[in-house]
Amino acid sequence: MLAVQQLEAGYGESVILRNVTLEVKQGEVVCLLGRNGVGKTTLMKSIMGVLKARKGRVTYYGDDLTKRTPGQRAKRGIGYVPQGREIFPQLTVFENLLLGLEASPEKGRVVPESAIAKFPVLPTMYGRRGGDLSGGQQQQLAFARALASQPEVLLLDEPCEGIQPSIVDDIRDVIRSIKSDGKTAILLAEQSLEFVKSVGDYFYILEKGSVAWEGNCESLSDEVIRRYLTV
Amino acid sequence: MDVIVLQLFNGISVSSILLLIALGLAITFGLMKVINMAHGELIMIGAYSAYVVQNLFTSYMPSSMFNWYFVAAIPVSFIVAFLMGLLLETTLIRFLYGRPLDSLLATWGIGLMLQQLARTIFGAPNVGVTSPSWLNGGVTIMGDVVLPYKRLFIIALVCLCLFAMYVYIYRSHSGRRMRAVMQNREMAACLGISTRRVDAVTFAIGSGIAGIAGCALTLMGPIGPSIGTYYIVDAFMVVVLGGVGKLVGTVFGAFGIGMSNTLFEYWTTASLGKVLVFLCIVAFLQWRPMGLIAMRSRSLD
């Protein structure tokens, strides 16, 4: 459903991604692996449209999205949980959630139950400002905000970065439950191999801005890990 | 006792006028960070809109209706300045976001052009706007202290504008979008908000409020093409002193400057009072550069 073809992107003079091709199929959890600085976040940003592609295409159900704004992509059904959470600091938790509805097709004014039910801690702090939450709470809020518009593809950029183990487990459960619903595909950039093996279906390993290896998560061998992922 | 009450009232009145001229700037400069030197000219546009509405009422309406022209003039001033702001944003300001020096120069140039435009249309001399008769006179309290209706009306108008802005910014859907875009443009866009539209509407609303301020200023005296230049410095002072980005800060800033201005002028002379006020502001901003109300949060630290 979501496909990236021969994508090239970068910041200013420097080219970060070269000739990246990947595909996310319906209901799958596709993982992006790679050391720091290989272009995982850049790829996420180019798929979302925050960063313009220099070459190549991003397609969604066959439609070319390459020239579309991030807003139009969000309305097509792409949800985004960026690295660093990007919660609106001066808005309350509830307002942050309501903003997640901006992209939902029926312009609903009610945050769907399914988005909040996975994070029971959120309703207890609706009145607090987003910026006052801890990192883990912000991550859960960012997740719920992205789920509010009931996206068909969810881009998760290192959702477990700097999060305590119990919330990592919660996030794992959330990803599994999204997967078992079968409606939403996930593209997950992640450092933890153990996490990837526990939720992922397919993986791509990036190196120097290109796809260096890909395969099913079960086939992720120690040899591949040694070659591309160990420091 | 009379003197104290009178000075207090004068202080509140000056503060309310300062607040009215600064409210629009609190949006365009405070929220959007655009150094809009043409803000004064948007005030001027509002003032001339009131003048035009007055003339239309004199020419086309029965004289018994004349007193109500001012009620019509307030929304008209808002709309004219709103449209002007929209035009300004879509043709110029949108290319200058994040470039404070360029936008300062460009909007200053726009200000000069608008002043010249007003001179061409309405002539260089000041024009008078006749206040409606229901605003002449005043309430007498405590025997001999007179509180003019015009000043009371401006205080009420400020309260109304403030309330409307509060409801719009903090309670409405579009206000929520506005705050989201101003806090994190990129993320707001990723959630499906049209940042272009929010920018244009936000700037236009700030301009429209400047128009209302201009309309109210016609009660205080004659208006001319360069009326805006008298107020632009005060408006920036209020927003900077109050703390950029917070509506409450602007309110405190206006009252701080208005009250101290009145008091210093009472104790010394008009010009020395102004000097003292500016000295106080400079000293205060040395101590607290973020202004009276600074935004604090974990993610901003």
Short mmCIF file of C-alpha atoms in Angstrom, two decimals:
data_model
loop_
_atom_site.label_atom_id
_atom_site.label_comp_id
_atom_site.label_asym_id
_atom_site.label_seq_id
_atom_site.Cartn_x
_atom_site.Cartn_y
_atom_site.Cartn_z
CA MET A 1 0.00 0.00 0.00
CA LEU A 2 2.80 2.44 0.87
CA ALA A 3 5.80 2.30 -1.40
CA VAL A 4 9.00 4.27 -1.72
CA GLN A 5 10.84 4.11 -5.03
CA GLN A 6 14.42 5.19 -5.71
CA LEU A 7 14.09 7.96 -3.16
CA GLU A 8 16.82 10.54 -2.79
CA ALA A 9 16.61 13.17 -0.05
CA GLY A 10 18.83 15.33 2.10
CA TYR A 11 19.37 18.61 3.90
CA GLY A 12 20.88 21.50 1.99
CA GLU A 13 24.00 20.37 0.17
CA SER A 14 24.29 16.98 1.78
CA VAL A 15 22.49 13.96 0.39
CA ILE A 16 21.36 11.59 3.13
CA LEU A 17 19.25 9.01 1.29
CA ARG A 18 20.26 7.47 -2.00
CA ASN A 19 18.11 5.20 -4.08
CA VAL A 20 15.94 3.86 -1.27
CA THR A 21 13.18 1.49 -2.29
CA LEU A 22 10.88 -0.16 0.19
CA GLU A 23 7.29 -1.26 0.60
CA VAL A 24 4.84 -1.52 3.47
CA LYS A 25 2.01 -3.99 2.98
CA GLN A 26 -1.41 -3.87 4.63
CA GLY A 27 -1.45 -5.06 8.23
CA GLU A 28 2.32 -5.57 8.35
CA VAL A 29 4.87 -4.23 10.80
CA VAL A 30 7.89 -3.23 8.76
CA CYS A 31 11.03 -2.34 10.69
CA LEU A 32 13.79 0.04 9.72
CA LEU A 33 17.11 -0.85 11.26
CA GLY A 34 20.50 0.73 11.10
CA ARG A 35 23.14 2.48 13.11
CA ASN A 36 22.80 6.11 14.10
CA GLY A 37 23.04 8.52 11.19
CA VAL A 38 22.18 6.12 8.36
CA GLY A 39 19.02 8.05 7.46
CA LYS A 40 16.14 6.37 9.30
CA THR A 41 14.60 9.64 10.52
CA THR A 42 15.30 11.32 7.18
CA LEU A 43 13.40 8.53 5.46
CA MET A 44 10.47 8.92 7.86
CA LYS A 45 10.42 12.67 7.24
CA SER A 46 10.49 12.21 3.47
CA ILE A 47 7.62 9.74 3.60
CA MET A 48 5.62 12.20 5.71
CA GLY A 49 6.56 15.05 3.37
CA VAL A 50 8.29 17.22 5.94
CA LEU A 51 11.38 16.84 3.82
CA LYS A 52 11.07 17.15 0.05
CA ALA A 53 12.33 14.29 -2.06
CA ARG A 54 15.06 15.19 -4.56
CA LYS A 55 14.41 12.19 -6.75
CA GLY A 56 12.18 9.15 -6.67
CA ARG A 57 8.61 8.70 -5.58
CA VAL A 58 6.45 8.01 -2.57
CA THR A 59 3.23 6.26 -3.54
CA TYR A 60 0.20 5.27 -1.54
CA TYR A 61 -2.22 2.75 -3.06
CA GLY A 62 -0.61 3.64 -6.38
CA ASP A 63 -1.19 7.41 -6.02
CA ASP A 64 1.89 9.56 -6.26
CA LEU A 65 2.28 11.52 -3.02
CA THR A 66 5.70 12.96 -3.80
CA LYS A 67 4.42 16.49 -4.45
CA ARG A 68 1.82 16.49 -1.67
CA THR A 69 2.11 18.49 1.57
CA PRO A 70 2.38 16.70 4.93
CA GLY A 71 -1.19 17.77 5.68
CA GLN A 72 -2.55 16.12 2.53
CA ARG A 73 -0.63 12.95 3.32
CA ALA A 74 -2.04 12.94 6.84
CA LYS A 75 -5.54 13.25 5.39
CA ARG A 76 -4.86 10.33 3.07
CA GLY A 77 -4.33 8.19 6.18
CA ILE A 78 -0.69 8.41 7.20
CA GLY A 79 -0.14 8.88 10.92
CA TYR A 80 3.18 10.05 12.29
CA VAL A 81 4.82 9.65 15.70
CA PRO A 82 8.05 11.58 15.24
CA GLN A 83 11.30 11.13 17.05
CA GLY A 84 11.29 13.37 20.08
CA ARG A 85 7.48 13.13 20.31
CA GLU A 86 6.82 16.74 19.22
CA ILE A 87 3.99 17.31 21.67
CA PHE A 88 2.61 20.88 21.64
CA PRO A 89 4.06 22.07 24.95
CA GLN A 90 1.61 24.87 25.77
CA LEU A 91 -1.51 22.91 24.86
CA THR A 92 -3.25 20.60 27.27
CA VAL A 93 -3.13 16.85 26.85
CA PHE A 94 -6.75 16.87 25.69
CA GLU A 95 -6.11 19.63 23.15
CA ASN A 96 -3.13 17.69 21.83
CA LEU A 97 -5.40 14.69 21.34
CA LEU A 98 -8.10 16.75 19.63
CA LEU A 99 -5.51 18.02 17.15
CA GLY A 100 -5.01 14.41 16.15
CA LEU A 101 -8.54 14.56 14.71
CA GLU A 102 -7.64 17.24 12.17
CA ALA A 103 -6.73 14.61 9.58
CA SER A 104 -9.66 12.29 10.22
CA PRO A 105 -11.94 12.00 7.21
CA GLU A 106 -15.33 12.49 8.85
CA LYS A 107 -14.09 15.55 10.74
CA GLY A 108 -15.14 13.85 13.94
CA ARG A 109 -15.05 15.88 17.10
CA VAL A 110 -14.73 12.93 19.41
CA VAL A 111 -11.47 11.16 19.97
CA PRO A 112 -12.21 7.51 19.12
CA GLU A 113 -12.33 5.22 22.11
CA SER A 114 -9.92 2.82 20.44
CA ALA A 115 -7.17 5.46 20.42
CA ILE A 116 -7.41 6.20 24.15
CA ALA A 117 -8.25 2.75 25.44
CA LYS A 118 -4.70 1.62 24.79
CA PHE A 119 -3.35 4.35 27.09
CA PRO A 120 -5.49 4.38 30.25
CA VAL A 121 -3.15 6.87 31.93
CA LEU A 122 -3.98 9.68 29.48
CA PRO A 123 -7.55 10.51 30.58
CA THR A 124 -6.28 11.10 34.12
CA MET A 125 -4.21 14.06 32.98
CA TYR A 126 -6.32 15.72 30.27
CA GLY A 127 -6.01 19.14 31.91
CA ARG A 128 -2.22 19.19 32.20
CA ARG A 129 -0.03 20.94 29.68
CA GLY A 130 1.67 18.64 27.19
CA GLY A 131 5.07 20.18 27.90
CA ASP A 132 4.85 19.28 31.59
CA LEU A 133 4.53 15.54 30.95
CA SER A 134 7.45 13.17 31.30
CA GLY A 135 9.05 11.63 28.24
CA GLY A 136 7.16 8.37 28.59
CA GLN A 137 3.83 10.10 29.06
CA GLN A 138 4.53 12.32 26.06
CA GLN A 139 5.31 9.26 23.98
CA GLN A 140 1.97 7.70 24.89
CA LEU A 141 0.25 10.99 24.08
CA ALA A 142 2.01 11.20 20.71
CA PHE A 143 0.88 7.65 19.99
CA ALA A 144 -2.73 8.33 20.93
CA ARG A 145 -2.70 11.58 18.95
CA ALA A 146 -1.56 9.72 15.82
CA LEU A 147 -4.17 7.00 16.36
CA ALA A 148 -6.99 9.52 16.81
CA SER A 149 -7.38 9.98 13.06
CA GLN A 150 -7.49 6.20 12.60
CA PRO A 151 -4.63 6.10 10.10
CA GLU A 152 -4.00 3.22 7.71
CA VAL A 153 -0.25 3.54 7.95
CA LEU A 154 1.54 4.56 11.10
CA LEU A 155 5.10 5.88 10.95
CA LEU A 156 6.85 5.30 14.27
CA ASP A 157 10.25 6.91 14.66
CA GLU A 158 12.10 5.29 17.57
CA PRO A 159 9.08 5.12 19.88
CA CYS A 160 11.07 3.49 22.68
CA GLU A 161 13.92 5.98 22.79
CA GLY A 162 14.58 7.00 26.39
CA ILE A 163 11.51 5.24 27.75
CA GLN A 164 11.36 3.13 30.91
CA PRO A 165 11.05 -0.68 30.34
CA SER A 166 7.46 -0.97 31.57
CA ILE A 167 6.23 1.63 29.09
CA VAL A 168 8.30 -0.03 26.35
CA ASP A 169 6.27 -3.16 27.14
CA ASP A 170 3.07 -1.11 26.92
CA ILE A 171 4.14 0.24 23.55
CA ARG A 172 4.94 -3.29 22.41
CA ASP A 173 1.45 -4.36 23.43
CA VAL A 174 -0.07 -1.41 21.59
CA ILE A 175 1.83 -2.26 18.42
CA ARG A 176 0.75 -5.88 18.72
CA SER A 177 -2.89 -4.93 19.22
CA ILE A 178 -2.78 -2.59 16.22
CA LYS A 179 -1.29 -5.45 14.25
CA SER A 180 -3.93 -7.90 15.37
CA ASP A 181 -6.69 -5.45 14.36
CA GLY A 182 -5.20 -5.78 10.89
CA LYS A 183 -6.37 -2.34 9.72
CA THR A 184 -3.19 -0.36 10.21
CA ALA A 185 0.23 -1.06 8.77
CA ILE A 186 3.26 0.16 10.67
CA LEU A 187 6.67 1.39 9.57
CA LEU A 188 8.88 1.30 12.65
CA ALA A 189 12.37 2.77 12.98
CA GLU A 190 14.01 1.08 15.93
CA GLN A 191 17.39 0.36 17.48
CA SER A 192 16.44 -2.51 19.77
CA LEU A 193 16.77 -5.83 17.96
CA GLU A 194 14.88 -7.62 20.66
CA PHE A 195 11.95 -5.23 20.18
CA VAL A 196 12.05 -5.63 16.41
CA LYS A 197 12.10 -9.42 16.65
CA SER A 198 9.13 -9.38 19.01
CA VAL A 199 6.79 -7.28 16.84
CA GLY A 200 8.18 -7.07 13.30
CA ASP A 201 7.19 -8.96 10.15
CA TYR A 202 9.71 -7.64 7.68
CA PHE A 203 12.84 -5.55 8.04
CA TYR A 204 15.04 -3.23 6.03
CA ILE A 205 18.55 -2.38 7.14
CA LEU A 206 19.83 1.01 6.06
CA GLU A 207 23.49 1.77 5.65
CA LYS A 208 24.95 5.04 4.33
CA GLY A 209 21.52 6.09 3.14
CA SER A 210 20.68 3.00 1.13
CA VAL A 211 18.93 -0.27 1.81
CA ALA A 212 21.72 -2.73 2.56
CA TRP A 213 19.70 -5.80 3.53
CA GLU A 214 16.07 -6.82 3.78
CA GLY A 215 14.11 -9.89 4.72
CA ASN A 216 11.61 -11.46 7.06
CA CYS A 217 12.21 -10.77 10.71
CA GLU A 218 12.67 -14.50 11.44
CA SER A 219 15.53 -14.56 8.97
CA LEU A 220 17.44 -11.81 10.78
CA SER A 221 20.65 -13.78 11.38
CA ASP A 222 23.55 -13.09 13.66
CA GLU A 223 25.79 -12.68 10.65
CA VAL A 224 23.64 -9.84 9.27
CA ILE A 225 23.47 -8.23 12.67
CA ARG A 226 27.24 -8.35 13.02
CA ARG A 227 27.76 -6.86 9.60
CA TYR A 228 25.29 -3.98 9.69
CA LEU A 229 24.21 -3.29 13.21
CA THR A 230 26.97 -3.88 15.74
CA VAL A 231 29.18 -0.93 16.39
CA MET B 1 -9.14 61.61 47.58
CA ASP B 2 -10.69 63.07 44.42
CA VAL B 3 -7.25 63.46 42.90
CA ILE B 4 -6.33 59.86 43.64
CA VAL B 5 -9.54 58.53 42.09
CA LEU B 6 -9.11 60.74 39.05
CA GLN B 7 -5.48 59.70 38.55
CA LEU B 8 -6.43 56.09 38.99
CA PHE B 9 -9.16 56.43 36.39
CA ASN B 10 -6.80 58.22 34.02
CA GLY B 11 -4.29 55.45 34.51
CA ILE B 12 -6.85 52.78 33.68
CA SER B 13 -8.05 54.77 30.71
CA VAL B 14 -4.53 55.21 29.29
CA SER B 15 -3.87 51.53 29.93
CA SER B 16 -7.02 50.51 28.10
CA ILE B 17 -6.03 52.53 25.03
CA LEU B 18 -2.53 51.06 25.13
CA LEU B 19 -3.99 47.61 25.45
CA LEU B 20 -6.35 48.13 22.52
CA ILE B 21 -3.54 49.22 20.18
CA ALA B 22 -1.28 46.42 21.42
CA LEU B 23 -3.80 43.54 21.24
CA GLY B 24 -3.50 43.16 17.48
CA LEU B 25 0.27 43.26 17.77
CA ALA B 26 0.13 40.64 20.50
CA ILE B 27 -1.09 38.30 17.77
CA THR B 28 1.05 39.34 14.80
CA PHE B 29 4.23 39.94 16.81
CA GLY B 30 3.56 37.97 19.98
CA LEU B 31 2.24 34.77 18.44
CA MET B 32 3.58 34.91 14.89
CA LYS B 33 6.89 36.68 15.63
CA VAL B 34 6.45 39.01 12.66
CA ILE B 35 7.92 42.44 13.39
CA ASN B 36 5.06 44.28 11.77
CA MET B 37 5.97 47.95 11.49
CA ALA B 38 2.82 48.52 9.45
CA HIS B 39 0.71 47.80 12.54
CA GLY B 40 0.29 51.55 13.09
CA GLU B 41 -0.99 51.94 9.55
CA LEU B 42 -3.55 49.19 10.10
CA ILE B 43 -4.73 51.28 13.06
CA MET B 44 -4.86 54.25 10.69
CA ILE B 45 -6.91 52.21 8.20
CA GLY B 46 -9.40 51.40 10.97
CA ALA B 47 -9.63 55.07 11.90
CA TYR B 48 -10.28 56.15 8.32
CA SER B 49 -12.85 53.38 7.93
CA ALA B 50 -14.76 54.93 10.83
CA TYR B 51 -14.44 58.31 9.11
CA VAL B 52 -15.85 56.91 5.87
CA VAL B 53 -18.73 55.21 7.68
CA GLN B 54 -19.52 58.52 9.36
CA ASN B 55 -19.58 60.32 6.03
CA LEU B 56 -21.77 57.62 4.47
CA PHE B 57 -24.24 57.97 7.34
CA THR B 58 -24.29 61.76 6.93
CA SER B 59 -24.94 61.47 3.19
CA TYR B 60 -27.31 58.55 2.89
CA MET B 61 -29.05 58.02 6.21
CA PRO B 62 -31.65 60.15 7.98
CA SER B 63 -29.99 62.39 10.56
CA SER B 64 -31.84 60.60 13.36
CA MET B 65 -29.76 57.53 12.55
CA PHE B 66 -26.44 59.38 12.71
CA ASN B 67 -25.77 58.51 16.32
CA TRP B 68 -25.64 54.84 15.45
CA TYR B 69 -22.92 55.19 12.85
CA PHE B 70 -20.31 54.33 15.45
CA VAL B 71 -21.90 50.97 16.17
CA ALA B 72 -21.59 50.16 12.47
CA ALA B 73 -18.10 51.62 12.26
CA ILE B 74 -16.55 49.11 14.68
CA PRO B 75 -17.29 45.97 12.61
CA VAL B 76 -16.54 47.83 9.37
CA SER B 77 -13.12 48.89 10.69
CA PHE B 78 -12.44 45.32 11.71
CA ILE B 79 -13.40 43.92 8.33
CA VAL B 80 -11.48 46.50 6.28
CA ALA B 81 -8.31 46.05 8.36
CA PHE B 82 -8.84 42.26 8.32
CA LEU B 83 -8.95 42.22 4.51
CA MET B 84 -5.94 44.52 4.32
CA GLY B 85 -4.06 42.18 6.65
CA LEU B 86 -5.06 39.18 4.56
CA LEU B 87 -3.79 40.90 1.43
CA LEU B 88 -0.55 41.87 3.17
CA GLU B 89 0.01 38.34 4.43
CA THR B 90 -0.67 36.55 1.16
CA THR B 91 1.39 38.93 -0.98
CA LEU B 92 4.32 39.78 1.29
CA ILE B 93 4.56 38.52 4.87
CA ARG B 94 4.34 34.83 3.92
CA PHE B 95 7.68 35.08 2.17
CA LEU B 96 9.32 36.66 5.19
CA TYR B 97 8.59 34.24 8.04
CA GLY B 98 11.69 33.63 10.10
CA ARG B 99 13.44 36.67 8.62
CA PRO B 100 12.90 39.39 11.25
CA LEU B 101 15.16 42.04 9.71
CA ASP B 102 13.69 41.69 6.25
CA SER B 103 10.14 41.75 7.53
CA LEU B 104 10.92 44.84 9.65
CA LEU B 105 12.16 46.74 6.60
CA ALA B 106 9.45 45.47 4.26
CA THR B 107 6.57 46.22 6.62
CA TRP B 108 8.02 49.64 7.36
CA GLY B 109 7.99 50.32 3.62
CA ILE B 110 4.41 49.08 3.42
CA GLY B 111 3.57 51.45 6.27
CA LEU B 112 4.97 54.42 4.36
CA MET B 113 3.06 53.38 1.25
CA LEU B 114 -0.19 53.11 3.20
CA GLN B 115 0.38 56.54 4.75
CA GLN B 116 0.90 58.02 1.31
CA LEU B 117 -2.19 56.23 0.04
CA ALA B 118 -4.23 57.78 2.86
CA ARG B 119 -2.77 61.20 2.02
CA THR B 120 -3.76 60.76 -1.62
CA ILE B 121 -7.31 59.66 -0.85
CA PHE B 122 -8.20 61.76 2.19
CA GLY B 123 -5.66 64.63 1.98
CA ALA B 124 -2.77 65.45 4.28
CA PRO B 125 -4.61 67.47 6.98
CA ASN B 126 -6.22 65.71 9.89
CA VAL B 127 -9.90 64.95 9.62
CA GLY B 128 -12.36 65.00 12.48
CA VAL B 129 -14.81 62.29 13.36
CA THR B 130 -17.83 63.52 15.29
CA SER B 131 -18.47 61.33 18.27
CA PRO B 132 -22.04 60.12 18.63
CA SER B 133 -23.94 62.28 21.09
CA TRP B 134 -24.57 59.38 23.46
CA LEU B 135 -20.84 59.32 24.16
CA ASN B 136 -20.64 63.00 25.12
CA GLY B 137 -20.67 63.90 28.78
CA GLY B 138 -19.82 61.62 31.62
CA VAL B 139 -20.75 60.17 34.97
CA THR B 140 -20.08 62.29 37.99
CA ILE B 141 -18.97 60.41 41.07
CA MET B 142 -18.00 61.62 44.54
CA GLY B 143 -19.32 65.13 43.92
CA ASP B 144 -16.95 66.51 41.35
CA VAL B 145 -15.00 63.74 39.62
CA VAL B 146 -16.22 63.34 36.05
CA LEU B 147 -15.60 60.08 34.22
CA PRO B 148 -16.18 60.73 30.49
CA TYR B 149 -18.42 58.23 28.70
CA LYS B 150 -15.94 58.01 25.81
CA ARG B 151 -13.22 56.71 28.07
CA LEU B 152 -15.60 54.33 29.81
CA PHE B 153 -16.73 53.13 26.38
CA ILE B 154 -13.14 52.42 25.33
CA ILE B 155 -12.54 50.47 28.55
CA ALA B 156 -15.66 48.41 27.82
CA LEU B 157 -14.60 47.91 24.20
CA VAL B 158 -11.17 46.66 25.33
CA CYS B 159 -12.79 44.22 27.74
CA LEU B 160 -15.04 42.96 24.94
CA CYS B 161 -12.12 42.55 22.50
CA LEU B 162 -10.06 40.80 25.13
CA PHE B 163 -12.89 38.44 25.94
CA ALA B 164 -13.56 37.69 22.27
CA MET B 165 -9.86 37.04 21.66
CA TYR B 166 -9.64 34.81 24.69
CA VAL B 167 -12.61 32.74 23.55
CA TYR B 168 -11.27 32.53 20.00
CA ILE B 169 -7.68 31.63 20.88
CA TYR B 170 -8.23 29.37 23.88
CA ARG B 171 -11.68 27.91 23.37
CA SER B 172 -12.38 27.51 19.65
CA HIS B 173 -11.26 24.88 17.17
CA SER B 174 -9.53 27.38 14.92
CA GLY B 175 -7.81 28.95 17.93
CA ARG B 176 -6.47 25.55 18.87
CA ARG B 177 -5.13 25.10 15.35
CA MET B 178 -3.60 28.56 15.57
CA ARG B 179 -1.75 27.79 18.80
CA ALA B 180 -0.60 24.44 17.47
CA VAL B 181 0.87 26.01 14.34
CA MET B 182 2.60 28.76 16.32
CA GLN B 183 4.14 26.26 18.73
CA ASN B 184 5.27 23.59 16.31
CA ARG B 185 4.62 24.35 12.67
CA GLU B 186 6.09 21.12 11.30
CA MET B 187 4.14 18.82 13.60
CA ALA B 188 0.93 20.75 13.06
CA ALA B 189 1.36 20.23 9.32
CA CYS B 190 1.95 16.50 9.86
CA LEU B 191 -1.39 16.29 11.69
CA GLY B 192 -3.24 17.64 8.68
CA ILE B 193 -3.54 21.33 9.58
CA SER B 194 -3.22 23.74 6.68
CA THR B 195 -0.50 25.98 8.07
CA ARG B 196 -0.78 28.42 5.16
CA ARG B 197 -4.41 29.12 5.94
CA VAL B 198 -3.82 29.40 9.67
CA ASP B 199 -1.00 31.89 9.09
CA ALA B 200 -3.11 34.04 6.79
CA VAL B 201 -6.16 34.07 9.07
CA THR B 202 -4.08 34.71 12.20
CA PHE B 203 -2.33 37.69 10.66
CA ALA B 204 -5.63 39.02 9.34
CA ILE B 205 -7.26 38.78 12.77
CA GLY B 206 -4.36 40.68 14.36
CA SER B 207 -4.79 43.32 11.69
CA GLY B 208 -8.54 43.46 12.19
CA ILE B 209 -8.09 44.15 15.90
CA ALA B 210 -5.71 46.97 15.00
CA GLY B 211 -8.59 48.30 12.89
CA ILE B 212 -10.91 48.29 15.91
CA ALA B 213 -8.25 50.18 17.86
CA GLY B 214 -8.14 52.77 15.09
CA CYS B 215 -11.90 53.10 15.21
CA ALA B 216 -11.78 53.72 18.96
CA LEU B 217 -9.02 56.31 18.56
CA THR B 218 -11.38 58.51 16.53
CA LEU B 219 -13.16 59.20 19.84
CA MET B 220 -9.97 60.65 21.30
CA GLY B 221 -9.34 63.34 18.69
CA PRO B 222 -8.78 64.12 15.01
CA ILE B 223 -7.08 61.51 12.83
CA GLY B 224 -4.45 61.85 10.13
CA PRO B 225 -2.41 59.69 7.77
CA SER B 226 0.46 59.39 10.26
CA ILE B 227 -1.67 58.61 13.33
CA GLY B 228 -0.20 55.09 13.43
CA THR B 229 3.36 56.27 13.94
CA TYR B 230 2.40 57.81 17.29
CA TYR B 231 1.25 54.50 18.61
CA ILE B 232 3.56 51.90 17.08
CA VAL B 233 6.36 52.36 19.65
CA ASP B 234 3.93 52.12 22.57
CA ALA B 235 2.36 49.02 21.08
CA PHE B 236 5.70 47.23 20.77
CA MET B 237 6.67 48.36 24.28
CA VAL B 238 3.52 46.82 25.72
CA VAL B 239 3.99 43.48 23.97
CA VAL B 240 7.71 43.21 24.77
CA LEU B 241 7.26 44.26 28.39
CA GLY B 242 4.36 41.85 28.86
CA GLY B 243 6.26 38.90 27.47
CA VAL B 244 5.96 37.73 23.89
CA GLY B 245 3.35 35.08 23.22
CA LYS B 246 0.98 35.44 26.16
CA LEU B 247 -2.28 37.39 26.15
CA VAL B 248 -2.18 37.91 29.93
CA GLY B 249 1.30 39.37 29.59
CA THR B 250 0.03 41.98 27.16
CA VAL B 251 -2.69 42.98 29.63
CA PHE B 252 -0.18 43.37 32.45
CA GLY B 253 2.22 45.19 30.16
CA ALA B 254 -0.45 47.70 29.14
CA PHE B 255 -1.49 48.34 32.72
CA GLY B 256 2.12 48.60 33.89
CA ILE B 257 2.97 51.22 31.30
CA GLY B 258 -0.38 53.05 31.47
CA MET B 259 -0.43 53.34 35.25
CA SER B 260 3.22 54.30 35.68
CA ASN B 261 2.90 56.79 32.84
CA THR B 262 -0.02 58.53 34.54
CA LEU B 263 1.66 58.52 37.93
CA PHE B 264 5.01 59.81 36.70
CA GLU B 265 3.29 62.50 34.67
CA TYR B 266 1.35 63.57 37.75
CA TRP B 267 4.48 63.74 39.90
CA THR B 268 6.72 65.36 37.29
CA THR B 269 5.92 66.70 33.81
CA ALA B 270 4.56 65.05 30.69
CA SER B 271 7.87 64.58 28.90
CA LEU B 272 9.89 63.72 32.01
CA GLY B 273 7.19 61.19 32.93
CA LYS B 274 7.60 59.46 29.57
CA VAL B 275 11.38 59.36 30.01
CA LEU B 276 11.00 57.80 33.45
CA VAL B 277 8.60 55.17 32.12
CA PHE B 278 11.02 54.17 29.35
CA LEU B 279 13.89 54.06 31.83
CA CYS B 280 11.86 51.75 34.04
CA ILE B 281 11.06 49.49 31.07
CA VAL B 282 14.72 49.31 30.02
CA ALA B 283 15.78 48.51 33.60
CA PHE B 284 13.06 45.90 33.94
CA LEU B 285 13.99 44.16 30.69
CA GLN B 286 17.61 44.04 31.83
CA TRP B 287 16.43 42.20 34.89
CA ARG B 288 13.87 39.97 33.16
CA PRO B 289 14.52 39.90 29.40
CA MET B 290 11.54 37.64 28.75
CA GLY B 291 9.06 40.21 30.04
CA LEU B 292 6.47 39.99 32.79
CA ILE B 293 4.98 36.64 31.83
CA ALA B 294 7.52 34.24 30.43
CA MET B 295 6.50 30.90 28.97
CA ARG B 296 7.99 28.05 30.91
CA SER B 297 7.72 24.37 30.30
CA ARG B 298 9.85 21.28 30.40
CA SER B 299 10.08 21.03 26.64
CA LEU B 300 11.10 24.66 26.17
CA ASP B 301 13.96 24.53 28.66
#
